[in-house]
mmCIF file with all atom_site columns, C-alpha atoms in Angstrom:
data_model
loop_
_atom_site.group_PDB
_atom_site.id
_atom_site.type_symbol
_atom_site.label_atom_id
_atom_site.label_alt_id
_atom_site.label_comp_id
_atom_site.label_asym_id
_atom_site.label_entity_id
_atom_site.label_seq_id
_atom_site.pdbx_PDB_ins_code
_atom_site.Cartn_x
_atom_site.Cartn_y
_atom_site.Cartn_z
_atom_site.occupancy
_atom_site.B_iso_or_equiv
_atom_site.pdbx_formal_charge
_atom_site.auth_seq_id
_atom_site.auth_comp_id
_atom_site.auth_asym_id
_atom_site.auth_atom_id
_atom_site.pdbx_PDB_model_num
ATOM 1   C CA . GLY F 1 1   ? 2.296   14.203  23.016  1.00 0.00 ? 1   GLY F CA 1
ATOM 2   C CA . GLN F 1 2   ? 0.021   12.397  20.440  1.00 0.00 ? 2   GLN F CA 1
ATOM 3   C CA . ASN F 1 3   ? 0.918   8.469   19.373  1.00 0.00 ? 3   ASN F CA 1
ATOM 4   C CA . ILE F 1 4   ? -1.789  6.533   17.326  1.00 0.00 ? 4   ILE F CA 1
ATOM 5   C CA . ASP F 1 5   ? -0.369  2.703   16.423  1.00 0.00 ? 5   ASP F CA 1
ATOM 6   C CA . GLN F 1 6   ? -2.546  0.720   13.978  1.00 0.00 ? 6   GLN F CA 1
ATOM 7   C CA . PRO F 1 7   ? -0.977  -2.563  12.255  1.00 0.00 ? 7   PRO F CA 1
ATOM 8   C CA . THR F 1 8   ? 1.111   -1.882  9.240   1.00 0.00 ? 8   THR F CA 1
ATOM 9   C CA . GLU F 1 9   ? -0.641  -4.310  6.780   1.00 0.00 ? 9   GLU F CA 1
ATOM 10  C CA . MET F 1 10  ? -3.172  -7.259  7.252   1.00 0.00 ? 10  MET F CA 1
ATOM 11  C CA . THR F 1 11  ? -4.772  -10.045 5.134   1.00 0.00 ? 11  THR F CA 1
ATOM 12  C CA . ALA F 1 12  ? -8.109  -11.570 4.966   1.00 0.00 ? 12  ALA F CA 1
ATOM 13  C CA . THR F 1 13  ? -10.314 -13.754 2.389   1.00 0.00 ? 13  THR F CA 1
ATOM 14  C CA . GLU F 1 14  ? -13.385 -12.590 0.836   1.00 0.00 ? 14  GLU F CA 1
ATOM 15  C CA . GLY F 1 15  ? -16.484 -12.667 2.473   1.00 0.00 ? 15  GLY F CA 1
ATOM 16  C CA . ALA F 1 16  ? -14.805 -12.892 5.928   1.00 0.00 ? 16  ALA F CA 1
ATOM 17  C CA . ILE F 1 17  ? -14.642 -10.654 8.952   1.00 0.00 ? 17  ILE F CA 1
ATOM 18  C CA . VAL F 1 18  ? -11.644 -8.462  9.668   1.00 0.00 ? 18  VAL F CA 1
ATOM 19  C CA . GLN F 1 19  ? -10.731 -6.345  12.750  1.00 0.00 ? 19  GLN F CA 1
ATOM 20  C CA . ILE F 1 20  ? -8.493  -3.466  12.490  1.00 0.00 ? 20  ILE F CA 1
ATOM 21  C CA . ASN F 1 21  ? -7.038  -2.224  15.625  1.00 0.00 ? 21  ASN F CA 1
ATOM 22  C CA . CYS F 1 22  ? -6.124  1.298   16.893  1.00 0.00 ? 22  CYS F CA 1
ATOM 23  C CA . THR F 1 23  ? -4.360  2.185   20.122  1.00 0.00 ? 23  THR F CA 1
ATOM 24  C CA . TYR F 1 24  ? -3.907  6.147   20.640  1.00 0.00 ? 24  TYR F CA 1
ATOM 25  C CA . GLN F 1 25  ? -2.209  7.963   23.748  1.00 0.00 ? 25  GLN F CA 1
ATOM 26  C CA . THR F 1 26  ? -3.686  11.737  23.323  1.00 0.00 ? 26  THR F CA 1
ATOM 27  C CA . SER F 1 27  ? -4.091  14.707  25.457  1.00 0.00 ? 27  SER F CA 1
ATOM 28  C CA . GLY F 1 28  ? -7.548  16.158  25.233  1.00 0.00 ? 28  GLY F CA 1
ATOM 29  C CA . PHE F 1 29  ? -9.662  13.177  23.341  1.00 0.00 ? 29  PHE F CA 1
ATOM 30  C CA . ASN F 1 30  ? -12.428 14.620  21.342  1.00 0.00 ? 30  ASN F CA 1
ATOM 31  C CA . GLY F 1 31  ? -13.475 12.138  19.187  1.00 0.00 ? 31  GLY F CA 1
ATOM 32  C CA . LEU F 1 32  ? -11.987 9.086   16.896  1.00 0.00 ? 32  LEU F CA 1
ATOM 33  C CA . PHE F 1 33  ? -12.509 8.909   13.129  1.00 0.00 ? 33  PHE F CA 1
ATOM 34  C CA . TRP F 1 34  ? -11.794 5.794   10.524  1.00 0.00 ? 34  TRP F CA 1
ATOM 35  C CA . TYR F 1 35  ? -10.837 6.199   6.785   1.00 0.00 ? 35  TYR F CA 1
ATOM 36  C CA . GLN F 1 36  ? -10.568 4.476   3.845   1.00 0.00 ? 36  GLN F CA 1
ATOM 37  C CA . GLN F 1 37  ? -7.791  5.340   1.433   1.00 0.00 ? 37  GLN F CA 1
ATOM 38  C CA . HIS F 1 38  ? -7.706  3.441   -1.908  1.00 0.00 ? 38  HIS F CA 1
ATOM 39  C CA . ALA F 1 39  ? -4.141  3.425   -3.664  1.00 0.00 ? 39  ALA F CA 1
ATOM 40  C CA . GLY F 1 40  ? -3.748  6.968   -5.416  1.00 0.00 ? 40  GLY F CA 1
ATOM 41  C CA . GLU F 1 41  ? -7.268  8.181   -3.985  1.00 0.00 ? 41  GLU F CA 1
ATOM 42  C CA . ALA F 1 42  ? -8.422  10.848  -1.228  1.00 0.00 ? 42  ALA F CA 1
ATOM 43  C CA . PRO F 1 43  ? -9.447  9.313   1.728   1.00 0.00 ? 43  PRO F CA 1
ATOM 44  C CA . THR F 1 44  ? -12.776 9.072   2.351   1.00 0.00 ? 44  THR F CA 1
ATOM 45  C CA . PHE F 1 45  ? -14.903 9.200   5.985   1.00 0.00 ? 45  PHE F CA 1
ATOM 46  C CA . LEU F 1 46  ? -16.093 6.073   7.411   1.00 0.00 ? 46  LEU F CA 1
ATOM 47  C CA . SER F 1 47  ? -17.071 6.292   10.771  1.00 0.00 ? 47  SER F CA 1
ATOM 48  C CA . TYR F 1 48  ? -16.704 8.946   13.916  1.00 0.00 ? 48  TYR F CA 1
ATOM 49  C CA . ASN F 1 49  ? -16.954 7.861   17.820  1.00 0.00 ? 49  ASN F CA 1
ATOM 50  C CA . VAL F 1 50  ? -16.910 10.112  20.433  1.00 0.00 ? 50  VAL F CA 1
ATOM 51  C CA . LEU F 1 51  ? -18.516 7.872   23.501  1.00 0.00 ? 51  LEU F CA 1
ATOM 52  C CA . ASP F 1 52  ? -17.795 4.431   24.406  1.00 0.00 ? 52  ASP F CA 1
ATOM 53  C CA . GLY F 1 53  ? -19.402 1.833   22.518  1.00 0.00 ? 53  GLY F CA 1
ATOM 54  C CA . LEU F 1 54  ? -20.054 0.321   18.837  1.00 0.00 ? 54  LEU F CA 1
ATOM 55  C CA . GLU F 1 55  ? -21.482 2.275   15.958  1.00 0.00 ? 55  GLU F CA 1
ATOM 56  C CA . GLU F 1 56  ? -22.759 0.468   13.065  1.00 0.00 ? 56  GLU F CA 1
ATOM 57  C CA . LYS F 1 57  ? -23.073 1.468   9.646   1.00 0.00 ? 57  LYS F CA 1
ATOM 58  C CA . GLY F 1 58  ? -24.047 -1.203  7.157   1.00 0.00 ? 58  GLY F CA 1
ATOM 59  C CA . ARG F 1 59  ? -21.234 -3.659  6.983   1.00 0.00 ? 59  ARG F CA 1
ATOM 60  C CA . PHE F 1 60  ? -18.644 -1.700  8.502   1.00 0.00 ? 60  PHE F CA 1
ATOM 61  C CA . SER F 1 61  ? -18.674 -1.268  12.241  1.00 0.00 ? 61  SER F CA 1
ATOM 62  C CA . SER F 1 62  ? -16.581 0.909   14.818  1.00 0.00 ? 62  SER F CA 1
ATOM 63  C CA . PHE F 1 63  ? -15.669 0.707   18.579  1.00 0.00 ? 63  PHE F CA 1
ATOM 64  C CA . LEU F 1 64  ? -14.446 2.999   21.219  1.00 0.00 ? 64  LEU F CA 1
ATOM 65  C CA . SER F 1 65  ? -13.021 2.692   24.671  1.00 0.00 ? 65  SER F CA 1
ATOM 66  C CA . ARG F 1 66  ? -11.554 5.735   25.959  1.00 0.00 ? 66  ARG F CA 1
ATOM 67  C CA . SER F 1 67  ? -10.551 4.241   29.117  1.00 0.00 ? 67  SER F CA 1
ATOM 68  C CA . LYS F 1 68  ? -8.329  1.864   27.562  1.00 0.00 ? 68  LYS F CA 1
ATOM 69  C CA . GLY F 1 69  ? -7.469  4.254   24.591  1.00 0.00 ? 69  GLY F CA 1
ATOM 70  C CA . TYR F 1 70  ? -8.939  1.926   21.688  1.00 0.00 ? 70  TYR F CA 1
ATOM 71  C CA . SER F 1 71  ? -10.803 1.694   18.940  1.00 0.00 ? 71  SER F CA 1
ATOM 72  C CA . TYR F 1 72  ? -11.402 -0.976  16.158  1.00 0.00 ? 72  TYR F CA 1
ATOM 73  C CA . LEU F 1 73  ? -12.887 -0.878  12.999  1.00 0.00 ? 73  LEU F CA 1
ATOM 74  C CA . LEU F 1 74  ? -14.900 -4.373  12.055  1.00 0.00 ? 74  LEU F CA 1
ATOM 75  C CA . LEU F 1 75  ? -15.552 -5.170  8.620   1.00 0.00 ? 75  LEU F CA 1
ATOM 76  C CA . LYS F 1 76  ? -17.852 -7.883  7.247   1.00 0.00 ? 76  LYS F CA 1
ATOM 77  C CA . GLU F 1 77  ? -18.706 -9.877  4.499   1.00 0.00 ? 77  GLU F CA 1
ATOM 78  C CA . LEU F 1 78  ? -15.424 -8.576  2.766   1.00 0.00 ? 78  LEU F CA 1
ATOM 79  C CA . GLN F 1 79  ? -15.583 -7.655  -0.863  1.00 0.00 ? 79  GLN F CA 1
ATOM 80  C CA . MET F 1 80  ? -12.599 -7.286  -3.137  1.00 0.00 ? 80  MET F CA 1
ATOM 81  C CA . LYS F 1 81  ? -13.166 -3.482  -3.112  1.00 0.00 ? 81  LYS F CA 1
ATOM 82  C CA . ASP F 1 82  ? -12.443 -3.301  0.540   1.00 0.00 ? 82  ASP F CA 1
ATOM 83  C CA . SER F 1 83  ? -8.988  -3.786  -0.297  1.00 0.00 ? 83  SER F CA 1
ATOM 84  C CA . ALA F 1 84  ? -7.474  -0.334  0.988   1.00 0.00 ? 84  ALA F CA 1
ATOM 85  C CA . SER F 1 85  ? -5.563  1.391   3.354   1.00 0.00 ? 85  SER F CA 1
ATOM 86  C CA . TYR F 1 86  ? -7.802  1.641   6.947   1.00 0.00 ? 86  TYR F CA 1
ATOM 87  C CA . LEU F 1 87  ? -6.707  5.505   8.898   1.00 0.00 ? 87  LEU F CA 1
ATOM 88  C CA . CYS F 1 88  ? -7.586  5.900   12.452  1.00 0.00 ? 88  CYS F CA 1
ATOM 89  C CA . ALA F 1 89  ? -7.499  9.870   13.452  1.00 0.00 ? 89  ALA F CA 1
ATOM 90  C CA . VAL F 1 90  ? -7.666  11.122  16.628  1.00 0.00 ? 90  VAL F CA 1
ATOM 91  C CA . ARG F 1 91  ? -9.390  14.536  16.977  1.00 0.00 ? 91  ARG F CA 1
ATOM 92  C CA . ARG F 1 92  ? -7.163  16.702  19.777  1.00 0.00 ? 92  ARG F CA 1
ATOM 93  C CA . GLY F 1 93  ? -9.508  18.777  21.750  1.00 0.00 ? 93  GLY F CA 1
ATOM 94  C CA . GLY F 1 94  ? -8.614  22.601  22.375  1.00 0.00 ? 94  GLY F CA 1
ATOM 95  C CA . ALA F 1 95  ? -8.702  25.941  20.210  1.00 0.00 ? 95  ALA F CA 1
ATOM 96  C CA . THR F 1 96  ? -7.905  23.926  17.024  1.00 0.00 ? 96  THR F CA 1
ATOM 97  C CA . ASN F 1 97  ? -9.686  20.812  17.282  1.00 0.00 ? 97  ASN F CA 1
ATOM 98  C CA . LYS F 1 98  ? -6.947  19.006  14.895  1.00 0.00 ? 98  LYS F CA 1
ATOM 99  C CA . LEU F 1 99  ? -7.372  15.558  13.469  1.00 0.00 ? 99  LEU F CA 1
ATOM 100 C CA . ILE F 1 100 ? -4.245  13.522  13.733  1.00 0.00 ? 100 ILE F CA 1
ATOM 101 C CA . PHE F 1 101 ? -3.788  10.170  11.529  1.00 0.00 ? 101 PHE F CA 1
ATOM 102 C CA . GLY F 1 102 ? -1.950  7.267   12.272  1.00 0.00 ? 102 GLY F CA 1
ATOM 103 C CA . THR F 1 103 ? -0.077  5.864   9.528   1.00 0.00 ? 103 THR F CA 1
ATOM 104 C CA . GLY F 1 104 ? -2.777  3.256   8.370   1.00 0.00 ? 104 GLY F CA 1
ATOM 105 C CA . THR F 1 105 ? -3.313  -0.360  7.791   1.00 0.00 ? 105 THR F CA 1
ATOM 106 C CA . LEU F 1 106 ? -3.194  -1.582  4.480   1.00 0.00 ? 106 LEU F CA 1
ATOM 107 C CA . LEU F 1 107 ? -5.706  -4.297  4.239   1.00 0.00 ? 107 LEU F CA 1
ATOM 108 C CA . ALA F 1 108 ? -5.679  -6.935  1.304   1.00 0.00 ? 108 ALA F CA 1
ATOM 109 C CA . VAL F 1 109 ? -8.711  -9.139  0.534   1.00 0.00 ? 109 VAL F CA 1
ATOM 110 C CA . GLN F 1 110 ? -7.906  -12.459 -1.114  1.00 0.00 ? 110 GLN F CA 1
ATOM 111 C CA . PRO F 1 111 ? -10.429 -14.601 -3.163  1.00 0.00 ? 111 PRO F CA 1
ATOM 112 C CA . GLU D 2 1   ? -22.447 18.679  -3.583  1.00 0.00 ? 1   GLU D CA 1
ATOM 113 C CA . ALA D 2 2   ? -19.481 19.349  -5.588  1.00 0.00 ? 2   ALA D CA 1
ATOM 114 C CA . GLY D 2 3   ? -16.175 18.237  -3.563  1.00 0.00 ? 3   GLY D CA 1
ATOM 115 C CA . VAL D 2 4   ? -12.934 19.533  -2.523  1.00 0.00 ? 4   VAL D CA 1
ATOM 116 C CA . ALA D 2 5   ? -11.278 20.727  -5.813  1.00 0.00 ? 5   ALA D CA 1
ATOM 117 C CA . GLN D 2 6   ? -7.309  20.342  -6.123  1.00 0.00 ? 6   GLN D CA 1
ATOM 118 C CA . SER D 2 7   ? -4.812  21.302  -8.948  1.00 0.00 ? 7   SER D CA 1
ATOM 119 C CA . PRO D 2 8   ? -2.671  20.318  -10.201 1.00 0.00 ? 8   PRO D CA 1
ATOM 120 C CA . ARG D 2 9   ? -2.959  16.542  -10.164 1.00 0.00 ? 9   ARG D CA 1
ATOM 121 C CA . TYR D 2 10  ? 0.645   15.606  -10.530 1.00 0.00 ? 10  TYR D CA 1
ATOM 122 C CA . LYS D 2 11  ? 3.841   17.790  -10.522 1.00 0.00 ? 11  LYS D CA 1
ATOM 123 C CA . ILE D 2 12  ? 7.382   17.281  -11.306 1.00 0.00 ? 12  ILE D CA 1
ATOM 124 C CA . ILE D 2 13  ? 9.778   19.691  -10.413 1.00 0.00 ? 13  ILE D CA 1
ATOM 125 C CA . GLU D 2 14  ? 13.858  19.900  -9.781  1.00 0.00 ? 14  GLU D CA 1
ATOM 126 C CA . LYS D 2 15  ? 15.020  20.531  -6.044  1.00 0.00 ? 15  LYS D CA 1
ATOM 127 C CA . ARG D 2 16  ? 15.629  24.336  -5.610  1.00 0.00 ? 16  ARG D CA 1
ATOM 128 C CA . GLN D 2 17  ? 12.326  25.008  -7.156  1.00 0.00 ? 17  GLN D CA 1
ATOM 129 C CA . SER D 2 18  ? 9.410   26.367  -6.420  1.00 0.00 ? 18  SER D CA 1
ATOM 130 C CA . VAL D 2 19  ? 5.571   24.882  -6.602  1.00 0.00 ? 19  VAL D CA 1
ATOM 131 C CA . ALA D 2 20  ? 2.196   25.714  -5.843  1.00 0.00 ? 20  ALA D CA 1
ATOM 132 C CA . PHE D 2 21  ? -0.669  23.951  -5.113  1.00 0.00 ? 21  PHE D CA 1
ATOM 133 C CA . TRP D 2 22  ? -4.457  25.298  -5.180  1.00 0.00 ? 22  TRP D CA 1
ATOM 134 C CA . CYS D 2 23  ? -7.386  23.932  -3.298  1.00 0.00 ? 23  CYS D CA 1
ATOM 135 C CA . ASN D 2 24  ? -11.286 25.015  -3.694  1.00 0.00 ? 24  ASN D CA 1
ATOM 136 C CA . PRO D 2 25  ? -13.268 23.726  -0.595  1.00 0.00 ? 25  PRO D CA 1
ATOM 137 C CA . ILE D 2 26  ? -16.564 22.580  -0.340  1.00 0.00 ? 26  ILE D CA 1
ATOM 138 C CA . SER D 2 27  ? -18.982 25.605  -0.477  1.00 0.00 ? 27  SER D CA 1
ATOM 139 C CA . GLY D 2 28  ? -19.775 26.981  3.039   1.00 0.00 ? 28  GLY D CA 1
ATOM 140 C CA . HIS D 2 29  ? -17.150 25.103  4.847   1.00 0.00 ? 29  HIS D CA 1
ATOM 141 C CA . ALA D 2 30  ? -15.343 27.413  7.192   1.00 0.00 ? 30  ALA D CA 1
ATOM 142 C CA . THR D 2 31  ? -12.386 25.215  7.961   1.00 0.00 ? 31  THR D CA 1
ATOM 143 C CA . LEU D 2 32  ? -9.988  24.021  5.510   1.00 0.00 ? 32  LEU D CA 1
ATOM 144 C CA . TYR D 2 33  ? -6.557  21.848  6.004   1.00 0.00 ? 33  TYR D CA 1
ATOM 145 C CA . TRP D 2 34  ? -3.459  21.265  4.018   1.00 0.00 ? 34  TRP D CA 1
ATOM 146 C CA . TYR D 2 35  ? -1.714  17.737  4.917   1.00 0.00 ? 35  TYR D CA 1
ATOM 147 C CA . GLN D 2 36  ? 1.234   15.841  3.616   1.00 0.00 ? 36  GLN D CA 1
ATOM 148 C CA . GLN D 2 37  ? 1.184   12.292  2.999   1.00 0.00 ? 37  GLN D CA 1
ATOM 149 C CA . ILE D 2 38  ? 4.266   10.755  2.302   1.00 0.00 ? 38  ILE D CA 1
ATOM 150 C CA . LEU D 2 39  ? 4.327   7.223   0.494   1.00 0.00 ? 39  LEU D CA 1
ATOM 151 C CA . GLY D 2 40  ? 3.470   4.405   3.102   1.00 0.00 ? 40  GLY D CA 1
ATOM 152 C CA . GLN D 2 41  ? 2.370   6.869   5.770   1.00 0.00 ? 41  GLN D CA 1
ATOM 153 C CA . GLY D 2 42  ? -0.676  8.592   7.359   1.00 0.00 ? 42  GLY D CA 1
ATOM 154 C CA . PRO D 2 43  ? -1.621  12.363  6.068   1.00 0.00 ? 43  PRO D CA 1
ATOM 155 C CA . LYS D 2 44  ? 0.369   14.771  8.355   1.00 0.00 ? 44  LYS D CA 1
ATOM 156 C CA . LEU D 2 45  ? -1.302  18.362  9.076   1.00 0.00 ? 45  LEU D CA 1
ATOM 157 C CA . LEU D 2 46  ? 0.598   20.958  8.138   1.00 0.00 ? 46  LEU D CA 1
ATOM 158 C CA . ILE D 2 47  ? -1.760  24.037  8.388   1.00 0.00 ? 47  ILE D CA 1
ATOM 159 C CA . GLN D 2 48  ? -5.270  24.613  9.361   1.00 0.00 ? 48  GLN D CA 1
ATOM 160 C CA . PHE D 2 49  ? -7.447  27.926  8.371   1.00 0.00 ? 49  PHE D CA 1
ATOM 161 C CA . GLN D 2 50  ? -10.909 28.591  9.882   1.00 0.00 ? 50  GLN D CA 1
ATOM 162 C CA . ASN D 2 51  ? -12.284 31.241  7.587   1.00 0.00 ? 51  ASN D CA 1
ATOM 163 C CA . ASN D 2 52  ? -9.091  33.076  6.319   1.00 0.00 ? 52  ASN D CA 1
ATOM 164 C CA . GLY D 2 53  ? -6.959  32.668  9.708   1.00 0.00 ? 53  GLY D CA 1
ATOM 165 C CA . VAL D 2 54  ? -4.817  30.146  10.670  1.00 0.00 ? 54  VAL D CA 1
ATOM 166 C CA . VAL D 2 55  ? -5.551  28.424  13.965  1.00 0.00 ? 55  VAL D CA 1
ATOM 167 C CA . ASP D 2 56  ? -2.909  25.770  13.496  1.00 0.00 ? 56  ASP D CA 1
ATOM 168 C CA . ASP D 2 57  ? 0.538   25.932  11.705  1.00 0.00 ? 57  ASP D CA 1
ATOM 169 C CA . SER D 2 58  ? 3.056   24.207  14.228  1.00 0.00 ? 58  SER D CA 1
ATOM 170 C CA . GLN D 2 59  ? 3.984   21.640  11.771  1.00 0.00 ? 59  GLN D CA 1
ATOM 171 C CA . LEU D 2 60  ? 4.387   23.587  8.526   1.00 0.00 ? 60  LEU D CA 1
ATOM 172 C CA . PRO D 2 61  ? 7.955   24.131  7.662   1.00 0.00 ? 61  PRO D CA 1
ATOM 173 C CA . LYS D 2 62  ? 8.196   27.909  7.617   1.00 0.00 ? 62  LYS D CA 1
ATOM 174 C CA . ASP D 2 63  ? 11.445  28.634  6.300   1.00 0.00 ? 63  ASP D CA 1
ATOM 175 C CA . ARG D 2 64  ? 10.165  27.018  2.744   1.00 0.00 ? 64  ARG D CA 1
ATOM 176 C CA . PHE D 2 65  ? 6.975   26.467  3.314   1.00 0.00 ? 65  PHE D CA 1
ATOM 177 C CA . SER D 2 66  ? 3.669   28.903  2.819   1.00 0.00 ? 66  SER D CA 1
ATOM 178 C CA . ALA D 2 67  ? -0.027  29.046  2.703   1.00 0.00 ? 67  ALA D CA 1
ATOM 179 C CA . GLU D 2 68  ? -3.162  31.512  2.506   1.00 0.00 ? 68  GLU D CA 1
ATOM 180 C CA . ARG D 2 69  ? -6.525  31.828  2.421   1.00 0.00 ? 69  ARG D CA 1
ATOM 181 C CA . LEU D 2 70  ? -6.950  35.349  1.693   1.00 0.00 ? 70  LEU D CA 1
ATOM 182 C CA . LYS D 2 71  ? -10.654 35.631  1.017   1.00 0.00 ? 71  LYS D CA 1
ATOM 183 C CA . GLY D 2 72  ? -11.407 32.675  3.194   1.00 0.00 ? 72  GLY D CA 1
ATOM 184 C CA . VAL D 2 73  ? -12.297 30.310  0.155   1.00 0.00 ? 73  VAL D CA 1
ATOM 185 C CA . ASP D 2 74  ? -9.746  28.936  -1.918  1.00 0.00 ? 74  ASP D CA 1
ATOM 186 C CA . SER D 2 75  ? -6.430  28.524  -0.510  1.00 0.00 ? 75  SER D CA 1
ATOM 187 C CA . THR D 2 76  ? -2.784  28.217  -2.069  1.00 0.00 ? 76  THR D CA 1
ATOM 188 C CA . LEU D 2 77  ? 0.054   26.045  -0.424  1.00 0.00 ? 77  LEU D CA 1
ATOM 189 C CA . LYS D 2 78  ? 3.378   27.432  -1.603  1.00 0.00 ? 78  LYS D CA 1
ATOM 190 C CA . ILE D 2 79  ? 6.890   25.217  -1.669  1.00 0.00 ? 79  ILE D CA 1
ATOM 191 C CA . GLN D 2 80  ? 10.233  27.614  -2.136  1.00 0.00 ? 80  GLN D CA 1
ATOM 192 C CA . PRO D 2 81  ? 12.753  26.124  -2.630  1.00 0.00 ? 81  PRO D CA 1
ATOM 193 C CA . ALA D 2 82  ? 11.689  22.330  -3.033  1.00 0.00 ? 82  ALA D CA 1
ATOM 194 C CA . LYS D 2 83  ? 13.798  19.871  -1.561  1.00 0.00 ? 83  LYS D CA 1
ATOM 195 C CA . LEU D 2 84  ? 13.748  16.117  -2.285  1.00 0.00 ? 84  LEU D CA 1
ATOM 196 C CA . GLU D 2 85  ? 12.115  14.916  0.824   1.00 0.00 ? 85  GLU D CA 1
ATOM 197 C CA . ASP D 2 86  ? 9.016   17.269  0.142   1.00 0.00 ? 86  ASP D CA 1
ATOM 198 C CA . SER D 2 87  ? 8.128   14.318  -2.381  1.00 0.00 ? 87  SER D CA 1
ATOM 199 C CA . ALA D 2 88  ? 4.916   13.321  -0.912  1.00 0.00 ? 88  ALA D CA 1
ATOM 200 C CA . VAL D 2 89  ? 0.537   13.887  -2.198  1.00 0.00 ? 89  VAL D CA 1
ATOM 201 C CA . TYR D 2 90  ? -0.280  17.189  -0.711  1.00 0.00 ? 90  TYR D CA 1
ATOM 202 C CA . LEU D 2 91  ? -4.262  16.564  0.432   1.00 0.00 ? 91  LEU D CA 1
ATOM 203 C CA . CYS D 2 92  ? -6.578  19.425  1.063   1.00 0.00 ? 92  CYS D CA 1
ATOM 204 C CA . ALA D 2 93  ? -9.512  19.086  3.086   1.00 0.00 ? 93  ALA D CA 1
ATOM 205 C CA . SER D 2 94  ? -12.744 20.755  4.230   1.00 0.00 ? 94  SER D CA 1
ATOM 206 C CA . SER D 2 95  ? -15.269 20.900  6.832   1.00 0.00 ? 95  SER D CA 1
ATOM 207 C CA . SER D 2 96  ? -18.019 22.551  7.802   1.00 0.00 ? 96  SER D CA 1
ATOM 208 C CA . SER D 2 97  ? -16.759 23.431  11.527  1.00 0.00 ? 97  SER D CA 1
ATOM 209 C CA . ARG D 2 98  ? -14.251 22.603  13.827  1.00 0.00 ? 98  ARG D CA 1
ATOM 210 C CA . ALA D 2 99  ? -17.062 21.266  15.958  1.00 0.00 ? 99  ALA D CA 1
ATOM 211 C CA . GLN D 2 100 ? -15.689 17.569  17.029  1.00 0.00 ? 100 GLN D CA 1
ATOM 212 C CA . GLY D 2 101 ? -17.796 15.267  15.073  1.00 0.00 ? 101 GLY D CA 1
ATOM 213 C CA . SER D 2 102 ? -17.505 17.012  11.933  1.00 0.00 ? 102 SER D CA 1
ATOM 214 C CA . PRO D 2 103 ? -15.722 14.750  9.220   1.00 0.00 ? 103 PRO D CA 1
ATOM 215 C CA . LEU D 2 104 ? -12.980 16.290  7.180   1.00 0.00 ? 104 LEU D CA 1
ATOM 216 C CA . HIS D 2 105 ? -13.755 16.131  2.929   1.00 0.00 ? 105 HIS D CA 1
ATOM 217 C CA . PHE D 2 106 ? -10.531 15.396  1.341   1.00 0.00 ? 106 PHE D CA 1
ATOM 218 C CA . GLY D 2 107 ? -9.395  16.531  -2.520  1.00 0.00 ? 107 GLY D CA 1
ATOM 219 C CA . ASN D 2 108 ? -7.960  13.906  -4.735  1.00 0.00 ? 108 ASN D CA 1
ATOM 220 C CA . GLY D 2 109 ? -4.493  15.462  -4.003  1.00 0.00 ? 109 GLY D CA 1
ATOM 221 C CA . THR D 2 110 ? -1.478  16.659  -5.626  1.00 0.00 ? 110 THR D CA 1
ATOM 222 C CA . ARG D 2 111 ? 1.241   14.273  -6.226  1.00 0.00 ? 111 ARG D CA 1
ATOM 223 C CA . LEU D 2 112 ? 4.699   16.052  -5.755  1.00 0.00 ? 112 LEU D CA 1
ATOM 224 C CA . THR D 2 113 ? 7.745   14.351  -7.339  1.00 0.00 ? 113 THR D CA 1
ATOM 225 C CA . VAL D 2 114 ? 11.185  16.613  -6.532  1.00 0.00 ? 114 VAL D CA 1
ATOM 226 C CA . THR D 2 115 ? 14.209  15.089  -8.481  1.00 0.00 ? 115 THR D CA 1
#
């Protein structure tokens, strides 16, 4: 089976730092993705982790601990345009290598 | 590089009617996915193609949903007959391969409303 958990909503202040957590349980783990989705738009790729540790990409960083089934997305120097839903997705290995999404975390950035 | 193209952008139908969605993936992308996203939820995989073959359709309601990718490029997803609970955004995505690090690139989706 597969289970991905994220907080439903978060609020943060412009210029601050926010951490969005994701925990997962899956068989055949083969990587974890973070996507950003603005209302009414398509999800866009942010980051990918397959090994333990931190991946940094500008204002966004993503961390993975495979042993704990845990990841987080860190957003620094928040801007109003960062208000969006953030989707954690786990790639399940095997013949299909399918990508399973969590329900997403709706982040509201306030002035 | 042109992105994933989908049409129509919006569709409103009555229950029991049929509807079809079209997707053109990024050129050269062998893997194509159809996801269903209900409001407030994450995308749910319906079907995954590798070239023109189906590799996963375990969550496709096959009594009413069908999909094809005859020439390994464009794809169509059909619902017949539609139910109220099919109201959702249907997202098409493509990736260059099924390799673990290969990200999915999504189209803007088709928003379906069933009344």
